[in-house]
Amino acid sequence: MKHNLQFDFIADKVKNTLTVRREFLAGRQLVWDCYTQQELLNQWFAPKPFTTKTKSFNFSEGGHWHYAMVEPNGTEYWGWTDYLTIRPIDYYTSLDAFTNEAGDINTDLPRAEWVVTFTDKGENTLVETVVTYKSLSDLETVINMGMEQGMIATLEKLDELLLTIKQ
Amino acid sequence: MRRDVFQAIADPTRRAIIALIAVQAMTPNAIAEHFDTTRQAVSKHLRILAECELVKQQPQGREIYYQLELEKMKEVDKWLEQFRQMWESRFAQLDQLLDTIKKKK
């Protein structure tokens, strides 16, 4: 299944933002649900080959999501999202953080503000995510951490390719 | 002082210089003509670009031409690629989920 869906990925090292825009083949309500309901989030949020595990979830202003991204070998990376503003089904803003399983926020690692906006694009939905860090070094810290995940995802693509070739 | 390619592209004037010399190698004077700032300011940007190893100086006769090091620019691309892959993978999963839900309905 190969679609020609819009996908913009813009890193601004001056404003310390990362802007990601992606179009989805579904109506706005459904896409909104996938972003804001626990059972649905669990099915897509952690990039392959990670899986998502939710410990507590309350999608409301002042509420939070406490979750882990789990590696195939069982290693867990805990995260926390505070929900700040919610305007269904237009946008929500949140503040992310790294935590442990108990939910203690790791203050050594940067937090970022997320603004996630949902707009109609014909019959499809365009989701824009703007992630803002406090400083350039914060943005770099997180991207350097993402390197490992990126590598894993790449290796998995290779695995899939090898399987296809073998068949 | 440690410099990298990201310092090079952090400044709008330097980005403009990069765009200029990407097309053809130019002398500092020819580059400076494109900007309202002083010759010294442009020279300073060129020095930073050189320290970032993003430009190469090529003497031709009595003039020095500045040429872009395209290989170095690829570092920006590589750096972004890591994060991009993570989002791509995440969105591919969301595509699948949306498809599954729509089929159930």
Short mmCIF file of C-alpha atoms in Angstrom, two decimals:
data_model
loop_
_atom_site.label_atom_id
_atom_site.label_comp_id
_atom_site.label_asym_id
_atom_site.label_seq_id
_atom_site.Cartn_x
_atom_site.Cartn_y
_atom_site.Cartn_z
CA MET A 1 0.00 0.00 0.00
CA LYS A 2 1.74 3.16 -1.23
CA HIS A 3 -0.02 6.51 -1.01
CA ASN A 4 0.99 9.94 -2.15
CA LEU A 5 0.15 11.57 1.15
CA GLN A 6 1.61 14.90 2.14
CA PHE A 7 4.51 14.55 4.54
CA ASP A 8 6.52 17.63 5.57
CA PHE A 9 9.31 17.44 8.04
CA ILE A 10 10.94 20.73 8.96
CA ALA A 11 13.52 21.27 11.68
CA ASP A 12 14.16 24.89 12.58
CA LYS A 13 17.40 25.14 14.49
CA VAL A 14 16.88 28.84 15.04
CA LYS A 15 13.43 28.61 16.64
CA ASN A 16 14.20 25.16 18.13
CA THR A 17 11.12 23.66 16.59
CA LEU A 18 10.33 20.58 14.69
CA THR A 19 7.29 20.78 12.43
CA VAL A 20 5.79 17.58 11.11
CA ARG A 21 2.79 17.65 8.77
CA ARG A 22 1.15 14.48 7.56
CA GLU A 23 -2.03 13.76 5.66
CA PHE A 24 -4.19 10.75 6.54
CA LEU A 25 -6.78 8.89 4.48
CA ALA A 26 -9.58 9.34 6.99
CA GLY A 27 -11.98 11.93 8.34
CA ARG A 28 -10.99 14.35 11.08
CA GLN A 29 -13.06 12.75 13.86
CA LEU A 30 -11.48 9.35 13.31
CA VAL A 31 -7.92 10.72 13.20
CA TRP A 32 -8.63 12.78 16.31
CA ASP A 33 -9.82 9.61 18.07
CA CYS A 34 -6.59 7.83 17.17
CA TYR A 35 -4.61 10.63 18.82
CA THR A 36 -6.77 10.97 21.90
CA GLN A 37 -8.00 7.52 22.91
CA GLN A 38 -5.79 5.20 24.85
CA GLU A 39 -6.63 1.91 23.09
CA LEU A 40 -5.98 3.51 19.71
CA LEU A 41 -2.81 5.40 20.72
CA ASN A 42 -1.37 2.15 22.01
CA GLN A 43 -1.64 0.68 18.53
CA TRP A 44 0.48 3.20 16.68
CA PHE A 45 2.37 5.71 18.81
CA ALA A 46 5.63 3.85 19.35
CA PRO A 47 7.55 3.59 16.09
CA LYS A 48 8.35 0.10 14.88
CA PRO A 49 9.66 -2.18 16.31
CA PHE A 50 8.66 -0.63 19.64
CA THR A 51 5.24 -1.20 21.17
CA THR A 52 3.29 1.17 23.39
CA LYS A 53 2.14 0.34 26.91
CA THR A 54 -0.08 2.73 28.88
CA LYS A 55 0.07 2.95 32.64
CA SER A 56 -2.41 5.78 33.16
CA PHE A 57 -4.38 7.93 30.78
CA ASN A 58 -6.73 10.87 31.16
CA PHE A 59 -7.28 12.99 28.09
CA SER A 60 -8.54 16.22 29.65
CA GLU A 61 -7.06 19.63 30.38
CA GLY A 62 -4.78 19.03 33.36
CA GLY A 63 -4.80 15.30 32.68
CA HIS A 64 -1.89 13.19 31.51
CA TRP A 65 -0.73 10.10 29.67
CA HIS A 66 1.91 7.91 31.31
CA TYR A 67 3.23 5.34 28.88
CA ALA A 68 6.21 3.29 27.88
CA MET A 69 7.75 2.49 24.54
CA VAL A 70 8.83 -1.13 24.80
CA GLU A 71 11.68 -2.60 22.80
CA PRO A 72 11.26 -6.15 21.45
CA ASN A 73 13.78 -7.32 24.08
CA GLY A 74 11.55 -5.89 26.82
CA THR A 75 13.46 -2.70 27.59
CA GLU A 76 11.01 0.05 28.52
CA TYR A 77 11.40 3.78 27.86
CA TRP A 78 8.90 5.70 29.97
CA GLY A 79 7.30 8.92 28.86
CA TRP A 80 4.79 11.38 30.20
CA THR A 81 2.49 13.83 28.46
CA ASP A 82 0.63 16.59 30.30
CA TYR A 83 -2.42 17.78 28.41
CA LEU A 84 -2.74 21.58 28.58
CA THR A 85 -5.42 22.78 26.16
CA ILE A 86 -7.96 20.65 24.33
CA ARG A 87 -10.27 21.93 21.57
CA PRO A 88 -11.96 18.90 19.98
CA ILE A 89 -11.55 18.21 17.09
CA ASP A 90 -9.31 21.14 16.10
CA TYR A 91 -6.21 20.99 18.24
CA TYR A 92 -4.62 20.16 21.55
CA THR A 93 -1.43 21.28 23.27
CA SER A 94 0.68 19.21 25.61
CA LEU A 95 3.99 19.11 27.42
CA ASP A 96 6.08 15.97 27.15
CA ALA A 97 8.67 14.56 29.52
CA PHE A 98 10.84 11.55 30.19
CA THR A 99 9.96 9.66 33.35
CA ASN A 100 10.49 6.32 35.01
CA GLU A 101 7.89 3.66 35.63
CA ALA A 102 6.78 5.43 38.82
CA GLY A 103 6.13 8.60 36.87
CA ASP A 104 8.98 10.68 38.34
CA ILE A 105 9.96 13.24 35.73
CA ASN A 106 13.59 13.18 34.65
CA THR A 107 14.59 16.81 35.02
CA ASP A 108 17.96 16.23 33.29
CA LEU A 109 16.21 15.64 29.99
CA PRO A 110 14.44 18.35 28.01
CA ARG A 111 10.69 18.82 27.93
CA ALA A 112 8.98 20.07 24.83
CA GLU A 113 5.65 21.69 24.09
CA TRP A 114 3.51 20.05 21.43
CA VAL A 115 0.79 21.76 19.43
CA VAL A 116 -1.15 19.22 17.41
CA THR A 117 -3.61 20.69 14.89
CA PHE A 118 -6.17 18.77 12.82
CA THR A 119 -7.57 20.24 9.60
CA ASP A 120 -9.68 18.91 6.73
CA LYS A 121 -7.95 18.35 3.44
CA GLY A 122 -10.73 17.31 1.10
CA GLU A 123 -11.92 13.98 2.45
CA ASN A 124 -8.60 13.51 4.22
CA THR A 125 -7.14 14.99 7.36
CA LEU A 126 -3.95 16.96 7.75
CA VAL A 127 -2.27 16.77 11.13
CA GLU A 128 0.38 19.34 11.98
CA THR A 129 2.60 18.71 14.98
CA VAL A 130 4.86 21.52 16.13
CA VAL A 131 7.30 20.48 18.83
CA THR A 132 9.10 23.36 20.53
CA TYR A 133 12.16 22.96 22.74
CA LYS A 134 13.54 25.57 25.07
CA SER A 135 16.95 25.64 23.43
CA LEU A 136 18.95 24.32 20.54
CA SER A 137 20.90 22.02 22.81
CA ASP A 138 17.61 20.54 24.08
CA LEU A 139 16.55 19.82 20.52
CA GLU A 140 19.91 18.26 19.75
CA THR A 141 19.85 16.15 22.91
CA VAL A 142 16.54 14.62 21.90
CA ILE A 143 17.55 14.11 18.31
CA ASN A 144 20.74 12.42 19.42
CA MET A 145 18.61 10.12 21.55
CA GLY A 146 16.41 9.44 18.56
CA MET A 147 19.36 8.16 16.63
CA GLU A 148 19.18 4.76 18.25
CA GLN A 149 15.49 4.40 17.48
CA GLY A 150 16.09 5.53 13.92
CA MET A 151 18.75 2.89 13.56
CA ILE A 152 16.45 0.19 14.88
CA ALA A 153 13.69 1.22 12.49
CA THR A 154 16.14 1.15 9.60
CA LEU A 155 17.40 -2.28 10.52
CA GLU A 156 13.86 -3.53 10.71
CA LYS A 157 13.14 -2.25 7.23
CA LEU A 158 16.17 -4.23 6.13
CA ASP A 159 14.77 -7.32 7.87
CA GLU A 160 11.51 -6.92 5.98
CA LEU A 161 13.33 -6.44 2.71
CA LEU A 162 15.40 -9.56 3.28
CA LEU A 163 12.24 -11.55 4.00
CA THR A 164 10.66 -10.32 0.78
CA ILE A 165 13.72 -11.23 -1.22
CA LYS A 166 13.85 -14.71 0.31
CA GLN A 167 10.29 -15.51 -0.67
CA MET B 1 36.46 26.92 18.67
CA ARG B 2 34.48 23.89 17.61
CA ARG B 3 32.19 24.53 14.67
CA ASP B 4 29.79 22.32 12.80
CA VAL B 5 27.54 22.50 9.81
CA PHE B 6 24.56 23.52 11.95
CA GLN B 7 26.28 26.69 13.06
CA ALA B 8 26.81 27.42 9.40
CA ILE B 9 23.12 27.27 8.56
CA ALA B 10 21.90 28.96 11.74
CA ASP B 11 22.37 32.43 10.23
CA PRO B 12 20.21 33.79 7.38
CA THR B 13 23.12 35.61 5.70
CA ARG B 14 25.20 32.44 5.73
CA ARG B 15 22.29 30.50 4.26
CA ALA B 16 22.08 33.09 1.50
CA ILE B 17 25.84 32.80 0.87
CA ILE B 18 25.50 29.02 0.67
CA ALA B 19 22.70 29.37 -1.87
CA LEU B 20 24.82 31.80 -3.93
CA ILE B 21 27.97 29.74 -4.14
CA ALA B 22 26.06 26.50 -4.60
CA VAL B 23 25.57 27.61 -8.19
CA GLN B 24 29.15 28.70 -8.84
CA ALA B 25 32.33 29.48 -6.96
CA MET B 26 32.67 33.21 -6.24
CA THR B 27 35.21 35.68 -4.92
CA PRO B 28 34.48 37.44 -1.59
CA ASN B 29 33.94 40.73 -3.45
CA ALA B 30 31.39 39.21 -5.80
CA ILE B 31 29.59 37.64 -2.83
CA ALA B 32 29.58 40.90 -0.88
CA GLU B 33 27.87 42.70 -3.76
CA HIS B 34 24.76 40.65 -3.08
CA PHE B 35 24.39 41.93 0.46
CA ASP B 36 23.67 45.27 2.08
CA THR B 37 26.04 44.53 4.94
CA THR B 38 29.69 45.57 4.99
CA ARG B 39 32.43 43.66 3.23
CA GLN B 40 33.86 42.85 6.69
CA ALA B 41 30.58 41.29 7.82
CA VAL B 42 30.50 39.08 4.74
CA SER B 43 34.15 38.11 5.29
CA LYS B 44 33.32 37.11 8.83
CA HIS B 45 30.49 34.87 7.62
CA LEU B 46 32.83 33.35 5.04
CA ARG B 47 35.40 32.68 7.74
CA ILE B 48 32.78 30.90 9.85
CA LEU B 49 31.64 28.89 6.84
CA ALA B 50 35.26 27.89 6.23
CA GLU B 51 35.67 26.88 9.89
CA CYS B 52 32.52 24.80 9.56
CA GLU B 53 34.26 23.15 6.59
CA LEU B 54 31.33 24.04 4.41
CA VAL B 55 33.30 26.15 1.94
CA LYS B 56 36.63 25.53 0.28
CA GLN B 57 38.96 28.30 -0.85
CA GLN B 58 40.43 27.94 -4.30
CA PRO B 59 43.11 30.40 -5.38
CA GLN B 60 42.94 31.33 -9.04
CA GLY B 61 45.65 33.73 -9.98
CA ARG B 62 45.46 36.58 -7.49
CA GLU B 63 41.86 35.90 -6.53
CA ILE B 64 40.39 33.45 -4.07
CA TYR B 65 37.18 31.70 -5.05
CA TYR B 66 34.84 30.23 -2.45
CA GLN B 67 33.30 26.92 -3.37
CA LEU B 68 30.62 24.94 -1.53
CA GLU B 69 31.48 21.56 -0.03
CA LEU B 70 28.37 19.60 -0.94
CA GLU B 71 29.44 16.51 0.99
CA LYS B 72 29.36 18.52 4.21
CA MET B 73 25.81 19.69 3.51
CA LYS B 74 24.73 16.07 3.51
CA GLU B 75 25.39 16.01 7.27
CA VAL B 76 22.28 18.15 7.73
CA ASP B 77 20.32 15.61 5.79
CA LYS B 78 21.65 12.66 7.76
CA TRP B 79 20.89 14.37 11.03
CA LEU B 80 17.27 14.96 10.04
CA GLU B 81 16.87 11.50 8.62
CA GLN B 82 16.99 9.84 12.04
CA PHE B 83 14.03 11.78 13.32
CA ARG B 84 12.17 11.59 10.07
CA GLN B 85 12.35 7.81 10.07
CA MET B 86 10.86 7.64 13.52
CA TRP B 87 7.87 9.72 12.46
CA GLU B 88 7.46 7.84 9.20
CA SER B 89 7.29 4.56 11.03
CA ARG B 90 4.81 5.97 13.53
CA PHE B 91 2.57 7.37 10.78
CA ALA B 92 2.69 4.18 8.75
CA GLN B 93 1.24 2.44 11.77
CA LEU B 94 -1.45 5.07 12.12
CA ASP B 95 -2.33 4.59 8.44
CA GLN B 96 -2.80 0.91 9.08
CA LEU B 97 -4.89 1.50 12.16
CA LEU B 98 -7.16 3.99 10.35
CA ASP B 99 -7.58 1.48 7.56
CA THR B 100 -8.51 -1.29 9.99
CA ILE B 101 -11.06 0.87 11.79
CA LYS B 102 -12.64 2.02 8.53
CA LYS B 103 -13.00 -1.55 7.31
CA LYS B 104 -14.71 -2.63 10.54
CA LYS B 105 -17.34 0.07 10.20
#
